[in-house]
XYZ file of C-alpha atoms in Angstrom:
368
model
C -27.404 38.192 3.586
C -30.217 37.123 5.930
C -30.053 33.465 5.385
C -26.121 33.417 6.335
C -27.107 35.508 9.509
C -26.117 32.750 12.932
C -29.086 31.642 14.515
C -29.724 31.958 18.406
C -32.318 30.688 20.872
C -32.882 32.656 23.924
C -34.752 30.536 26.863
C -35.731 32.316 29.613
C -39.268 32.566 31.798
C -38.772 36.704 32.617
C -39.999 38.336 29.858
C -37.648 41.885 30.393
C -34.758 39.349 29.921
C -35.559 38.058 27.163
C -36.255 41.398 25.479
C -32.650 42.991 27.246
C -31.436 39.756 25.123
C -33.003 39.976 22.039
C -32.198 44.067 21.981
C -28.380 43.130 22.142
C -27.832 40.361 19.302
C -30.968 41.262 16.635
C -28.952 43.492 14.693
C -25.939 40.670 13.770
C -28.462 37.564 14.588
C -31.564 35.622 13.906
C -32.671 35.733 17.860
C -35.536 33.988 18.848
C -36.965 34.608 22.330
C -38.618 30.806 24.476
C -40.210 31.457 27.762
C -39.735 27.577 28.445
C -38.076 24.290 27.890
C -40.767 22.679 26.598
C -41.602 25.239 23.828
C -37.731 24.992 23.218
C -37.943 21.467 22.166
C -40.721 22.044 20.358
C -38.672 24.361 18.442
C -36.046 22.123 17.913
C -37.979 19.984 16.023
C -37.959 21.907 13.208
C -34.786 24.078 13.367
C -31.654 23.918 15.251
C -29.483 27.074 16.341
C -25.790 27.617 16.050
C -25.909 28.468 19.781
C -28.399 28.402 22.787
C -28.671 31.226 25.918
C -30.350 28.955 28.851
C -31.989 30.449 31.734
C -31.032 28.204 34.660
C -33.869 29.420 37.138
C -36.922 28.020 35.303
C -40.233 26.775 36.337
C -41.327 23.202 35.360
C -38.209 22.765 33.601
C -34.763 24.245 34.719
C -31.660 24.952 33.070
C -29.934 22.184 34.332
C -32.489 19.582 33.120
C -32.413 21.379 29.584
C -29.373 20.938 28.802
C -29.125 17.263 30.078
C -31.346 16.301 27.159
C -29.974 18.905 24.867
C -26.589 16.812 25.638
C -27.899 13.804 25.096
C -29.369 13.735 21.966
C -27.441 13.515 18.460
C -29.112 16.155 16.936
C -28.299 19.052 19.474
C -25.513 18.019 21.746
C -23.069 19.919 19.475
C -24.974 23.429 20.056
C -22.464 25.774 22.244
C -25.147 26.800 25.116
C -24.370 29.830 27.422
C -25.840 29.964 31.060
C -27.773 32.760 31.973
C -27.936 32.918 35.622
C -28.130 35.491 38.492
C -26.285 32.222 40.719
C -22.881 33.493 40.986
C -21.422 30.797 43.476
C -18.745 28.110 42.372
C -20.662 25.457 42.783
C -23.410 26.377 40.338
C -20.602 27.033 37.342
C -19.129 23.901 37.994
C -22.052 21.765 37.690
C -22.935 23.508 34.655
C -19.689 22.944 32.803
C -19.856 19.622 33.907
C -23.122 19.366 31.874
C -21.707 20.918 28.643
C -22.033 24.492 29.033
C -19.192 26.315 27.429
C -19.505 29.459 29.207
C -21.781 31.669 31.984
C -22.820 35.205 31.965
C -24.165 36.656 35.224
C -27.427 38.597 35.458
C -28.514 41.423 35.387
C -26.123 41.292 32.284
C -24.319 44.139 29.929
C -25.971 43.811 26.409
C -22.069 44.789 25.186
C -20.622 41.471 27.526
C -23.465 39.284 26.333
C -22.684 40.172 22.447
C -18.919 39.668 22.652
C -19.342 36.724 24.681
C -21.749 35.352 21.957
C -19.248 36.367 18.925
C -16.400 34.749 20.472
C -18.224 31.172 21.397
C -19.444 31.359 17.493
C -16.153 31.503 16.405
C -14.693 28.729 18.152
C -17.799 26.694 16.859
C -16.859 28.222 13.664
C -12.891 27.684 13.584
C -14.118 23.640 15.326
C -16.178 22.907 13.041
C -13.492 24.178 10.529
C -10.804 21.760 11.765
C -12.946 18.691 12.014
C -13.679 19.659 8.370
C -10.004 19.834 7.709
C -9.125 16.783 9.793
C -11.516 14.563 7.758
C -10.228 16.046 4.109
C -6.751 15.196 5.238
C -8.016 11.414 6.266
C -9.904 11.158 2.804
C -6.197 12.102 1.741
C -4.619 9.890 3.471
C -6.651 6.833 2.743
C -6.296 8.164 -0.945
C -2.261 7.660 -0.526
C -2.104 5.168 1.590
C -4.257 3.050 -1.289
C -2.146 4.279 -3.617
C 0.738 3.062 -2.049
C -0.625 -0.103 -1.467
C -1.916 -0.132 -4.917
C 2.164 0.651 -6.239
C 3.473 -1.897 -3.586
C 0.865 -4.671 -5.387
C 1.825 -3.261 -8.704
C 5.604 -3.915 -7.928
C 5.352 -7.236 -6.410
C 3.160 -8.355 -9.206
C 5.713 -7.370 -11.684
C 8.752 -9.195 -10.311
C 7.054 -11.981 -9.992
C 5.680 -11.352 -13.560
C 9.399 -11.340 -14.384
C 10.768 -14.549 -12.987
C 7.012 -16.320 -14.500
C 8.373 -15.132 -18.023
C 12.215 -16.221 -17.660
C 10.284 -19.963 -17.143
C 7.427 -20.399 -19.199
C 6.707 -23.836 -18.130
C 5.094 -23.302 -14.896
C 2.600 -20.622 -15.179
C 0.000 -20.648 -12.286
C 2.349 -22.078 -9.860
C 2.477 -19.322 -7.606
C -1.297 -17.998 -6.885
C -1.414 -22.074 -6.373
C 0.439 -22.405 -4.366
C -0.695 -18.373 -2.375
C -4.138 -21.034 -1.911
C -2.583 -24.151 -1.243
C -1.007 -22.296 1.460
C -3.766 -20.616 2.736
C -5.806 -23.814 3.398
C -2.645 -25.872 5.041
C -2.420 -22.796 7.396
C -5.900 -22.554 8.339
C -6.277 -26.218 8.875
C -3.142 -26.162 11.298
C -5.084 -23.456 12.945
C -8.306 -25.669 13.213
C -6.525 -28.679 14.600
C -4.058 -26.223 16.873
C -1.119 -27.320 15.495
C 1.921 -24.749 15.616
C -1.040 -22.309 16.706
C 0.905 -20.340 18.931
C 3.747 -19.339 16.288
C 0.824 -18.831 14.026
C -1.084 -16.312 16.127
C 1.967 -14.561 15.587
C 1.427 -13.808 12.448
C -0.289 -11.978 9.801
C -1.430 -14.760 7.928
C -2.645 -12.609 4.609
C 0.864 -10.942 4.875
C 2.431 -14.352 5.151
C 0.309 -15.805 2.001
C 1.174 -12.736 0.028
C 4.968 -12.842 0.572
C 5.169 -16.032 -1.024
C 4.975 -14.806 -3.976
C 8.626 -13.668 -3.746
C 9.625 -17.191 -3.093
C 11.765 -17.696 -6.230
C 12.616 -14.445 -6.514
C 15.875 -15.735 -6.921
C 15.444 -17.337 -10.296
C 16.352 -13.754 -11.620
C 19.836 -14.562 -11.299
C 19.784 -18.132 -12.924
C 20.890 -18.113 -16.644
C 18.136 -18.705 -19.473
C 20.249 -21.691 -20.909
C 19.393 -23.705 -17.452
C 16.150 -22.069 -16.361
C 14.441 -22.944 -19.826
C 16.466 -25.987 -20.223
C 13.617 -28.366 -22.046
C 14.503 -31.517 -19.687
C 15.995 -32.691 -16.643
C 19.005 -30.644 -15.368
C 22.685 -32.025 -15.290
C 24.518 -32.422 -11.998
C 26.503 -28.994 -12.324
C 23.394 -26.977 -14.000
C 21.384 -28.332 -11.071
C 24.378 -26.837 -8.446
C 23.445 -23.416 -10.370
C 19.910 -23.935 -10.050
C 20.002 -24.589 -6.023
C 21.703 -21.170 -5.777
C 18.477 -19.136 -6.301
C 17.598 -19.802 -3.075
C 20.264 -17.556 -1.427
C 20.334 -15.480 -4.005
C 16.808 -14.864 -3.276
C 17.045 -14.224 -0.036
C 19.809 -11.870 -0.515
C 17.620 -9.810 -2.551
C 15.042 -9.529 -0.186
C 17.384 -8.350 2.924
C 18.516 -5.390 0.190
C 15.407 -4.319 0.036
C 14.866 -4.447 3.498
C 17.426 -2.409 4.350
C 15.545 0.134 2.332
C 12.645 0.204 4.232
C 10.504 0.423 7.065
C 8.441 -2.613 6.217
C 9.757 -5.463 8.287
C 6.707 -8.205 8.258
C 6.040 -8.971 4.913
C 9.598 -8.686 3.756
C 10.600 -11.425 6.638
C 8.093 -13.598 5.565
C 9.438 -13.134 2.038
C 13.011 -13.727 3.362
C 12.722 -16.885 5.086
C 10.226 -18.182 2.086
C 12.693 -17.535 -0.351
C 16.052 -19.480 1.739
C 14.351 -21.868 3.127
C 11.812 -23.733 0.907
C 13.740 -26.137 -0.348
C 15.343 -27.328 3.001
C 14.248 -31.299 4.158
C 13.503 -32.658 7.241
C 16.039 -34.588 7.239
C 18.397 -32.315 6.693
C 19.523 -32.548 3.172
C 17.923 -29.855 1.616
C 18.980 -26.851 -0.203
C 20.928 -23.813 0.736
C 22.239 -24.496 4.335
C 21.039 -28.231 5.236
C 18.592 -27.449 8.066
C 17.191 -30.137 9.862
C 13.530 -30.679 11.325
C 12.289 -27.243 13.493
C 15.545 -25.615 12.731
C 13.827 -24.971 9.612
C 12.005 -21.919 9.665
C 7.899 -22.930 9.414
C 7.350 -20.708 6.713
C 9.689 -22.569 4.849
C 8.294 -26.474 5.681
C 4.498 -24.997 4.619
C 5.963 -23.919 1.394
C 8.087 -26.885 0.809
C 4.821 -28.858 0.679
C 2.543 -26.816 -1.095
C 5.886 -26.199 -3.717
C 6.350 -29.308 -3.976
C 2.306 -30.780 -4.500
C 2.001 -28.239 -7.306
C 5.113 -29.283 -8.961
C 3.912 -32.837 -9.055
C 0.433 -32.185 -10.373
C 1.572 -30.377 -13.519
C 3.292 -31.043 -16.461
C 6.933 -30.841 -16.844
C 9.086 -30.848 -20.255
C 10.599 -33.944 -18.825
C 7.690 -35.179 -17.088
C 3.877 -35.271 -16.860
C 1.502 -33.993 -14.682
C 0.920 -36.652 -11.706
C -2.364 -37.432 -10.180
C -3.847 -35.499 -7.327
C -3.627 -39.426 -5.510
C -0.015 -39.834 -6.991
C 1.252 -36.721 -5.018
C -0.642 -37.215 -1.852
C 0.786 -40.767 -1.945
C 4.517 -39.342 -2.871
C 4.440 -36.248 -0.282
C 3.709 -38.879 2.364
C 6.023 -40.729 1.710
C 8.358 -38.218 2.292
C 6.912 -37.357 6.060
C 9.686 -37.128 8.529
C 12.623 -37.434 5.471
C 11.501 -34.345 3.113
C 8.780 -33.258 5.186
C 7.890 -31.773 8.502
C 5.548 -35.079 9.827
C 2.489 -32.763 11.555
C 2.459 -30.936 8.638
C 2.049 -33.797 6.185
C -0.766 -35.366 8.952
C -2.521 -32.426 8.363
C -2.234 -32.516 4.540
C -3.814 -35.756 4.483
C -6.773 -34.593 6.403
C -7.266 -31.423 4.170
C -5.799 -33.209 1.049
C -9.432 -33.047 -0.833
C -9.593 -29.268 -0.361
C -6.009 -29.711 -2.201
C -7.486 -31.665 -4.793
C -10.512 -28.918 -5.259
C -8.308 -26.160 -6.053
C -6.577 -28.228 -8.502
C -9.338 -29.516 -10.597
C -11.305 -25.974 -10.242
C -8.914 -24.106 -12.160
C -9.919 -20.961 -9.891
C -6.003 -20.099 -9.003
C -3.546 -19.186 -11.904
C -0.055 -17.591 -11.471
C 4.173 -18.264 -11.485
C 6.556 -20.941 -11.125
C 8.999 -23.749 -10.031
C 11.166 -25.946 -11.339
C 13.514 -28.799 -10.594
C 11.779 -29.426 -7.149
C 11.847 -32.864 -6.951
């Protein structure tokens, strides 16, 4: 049909050109004949070709400077444009390809060259324009999966730690909490350039999201001690302290099922090492001061703030005031001291989460 005939714009001052032109495409194109650059513009303004023939020899305007602006402008600069030109040297063809022509045909010219010349540079327009189309489906579909994925991945996570939240009913919230607790103890150690350069290190997002896994562990901890309605015994306790190798176990498992190293590192290291002290008699391996990983100090202090501001079958909820005062207290014994110095600078942003409401999520038990 006409309207799915190419379109072609033939510029060119010599008249018997144009018409030599014209004769050879009108029977498989739309051709329209321009004596000059400026009437070609014109043109453009109100319809653009699928490819140009350019005179370079022209009055007032050449070839050279045609194309320039053709190049140059958003609307036109993907047009395929032919030289026309009765220059034959090097020198001429070069400079024109370095302008964006994709091709030259000599004059005088044969109306059979000039056709196949034009039907092949429409088709690698065509089969161009064909890929980029293709290129840009296959990113919509892999955005598509790769959201997907991610949306899975969530999905997952969300349900495990949905799991260990229903073996322990007595702590819901405790881990989107503590996900903001330790968002704003990290960004204020980046504000005051404390531990900044392992921090830069990291993604911190990844890092806040991982902590969900933290008590992963609890999975393996029987129901009889993990719901126990009061204070733990010395031996159930001993049980209860193995959840944090157990968790971290878990996590290099998975690991070694994937290509996801980041996240699952952070998640690794949360899970072991949050309930190591200072002073080096914490929980699994008795770590002392910066031997203990900094992913687990941060989450020993946001762990152990939330556990102190809510209720507890065996005890109740402290005071926002209470637990600044007793996580102090514990700088340099439980606690890494720069990070508790920066908790007591930030400790009203603490207490704004807590009486907001605005976080809900998992648990923790026993960490005091």
């Amino acid at each position: 049909m006409e309207n799915k005939r190419k379109k072609i714009f033939m510029i060119d001052d010599d008249r018997t050109n144009l018409a030599i032109a014209r004769g050879a495409l009108v029977d498989k194109y739309i051709v329209l004949t321009i004596t000059s650059g400026k009437k070609l513009f014109e043109l453009l303004e109100k319809t653009i070709p699928d490819l140009i023939l350019l005179d370079i020899e022209m009055p007032e305007m050449n070839g050279y400077e045609v194309i320039k602006i053709l190049k140059n402008s958003e609307n036109t600069a993907h047009i395929p444009v032919i030289f026309l030109t009765a220059l034959i040297d090097p020198e001429s063809e070069i400079k024109g390809l370095n302008l964006g022509a994709v091709d030259y045909v000599s004059k005088p010219f044969s109306q059979e060259l000039l056709l196949k010349r034009v039907e092949m540079h429409l088709l690698l327009e065509a089969q161009k324009q064909e890929v980029k189309r293709y290129t840009g489906s296959l990113e919509g579909m892999l955005f598509e999966k790769t959201q997907a994925v991610f949306e899975l991945k969530n999905a997952i996570l969300k349900t495990v730690t949905e799991l260990v939240e229903s073996r322990d009913n007595v702590t819901g919230g405790h881990i989107e909490r503590t996900q903001t607790y330790l968002r704003l103890l990290v960004n204020n150690l980046i504000k005051n350039n404390i531990y900044c350069e392992e921090l830069s290190k990291w993604d911190v997002e990844l890092f806040v999201m991982s902590s969900q896994l933290h008590d992963v562990g609890k999975i393996s901890v029987k129901d009889s001690i993990l719901m126990k309605p009061g204070k733990l015994t010395n031996d159930e306790f001993e049980e209860m302290k193995k959840h944090a190798a157990f968790g971290s176990e878990i996590i290099e498992r998975i690991k070694g099922s994937t290509s996801e190293t980041a996240f699952l590192e952070h998640a690794k290291i949360l899970a072991g090492s949050h309930h190591e002290k200072w002073d080096g008699t914490g929980y699994p391996l008795g770590l002392k001061g910066e031997d203990i990983p900094l992913q687990g100090r941060l989450m020993a202090l946001v762990d152990v703030y939330d556990a102190l501001t809510n209720e507890r079958p065996y005890k109740k909820a402290f005071s926002h005031e209470e637990a600044v005062r007793i996580i102090l207290e514990g700088s340099g014994t439980h606690f890494d001291p720069l990070l508790c110095e920066v908790f007591a600078a930030c400790e009203s942003e603490f207490a704004e989460v807590k009486s907001s409401g605005a976080v809900c999520s998992y648990e923790l038990m026993a960490v005091v």
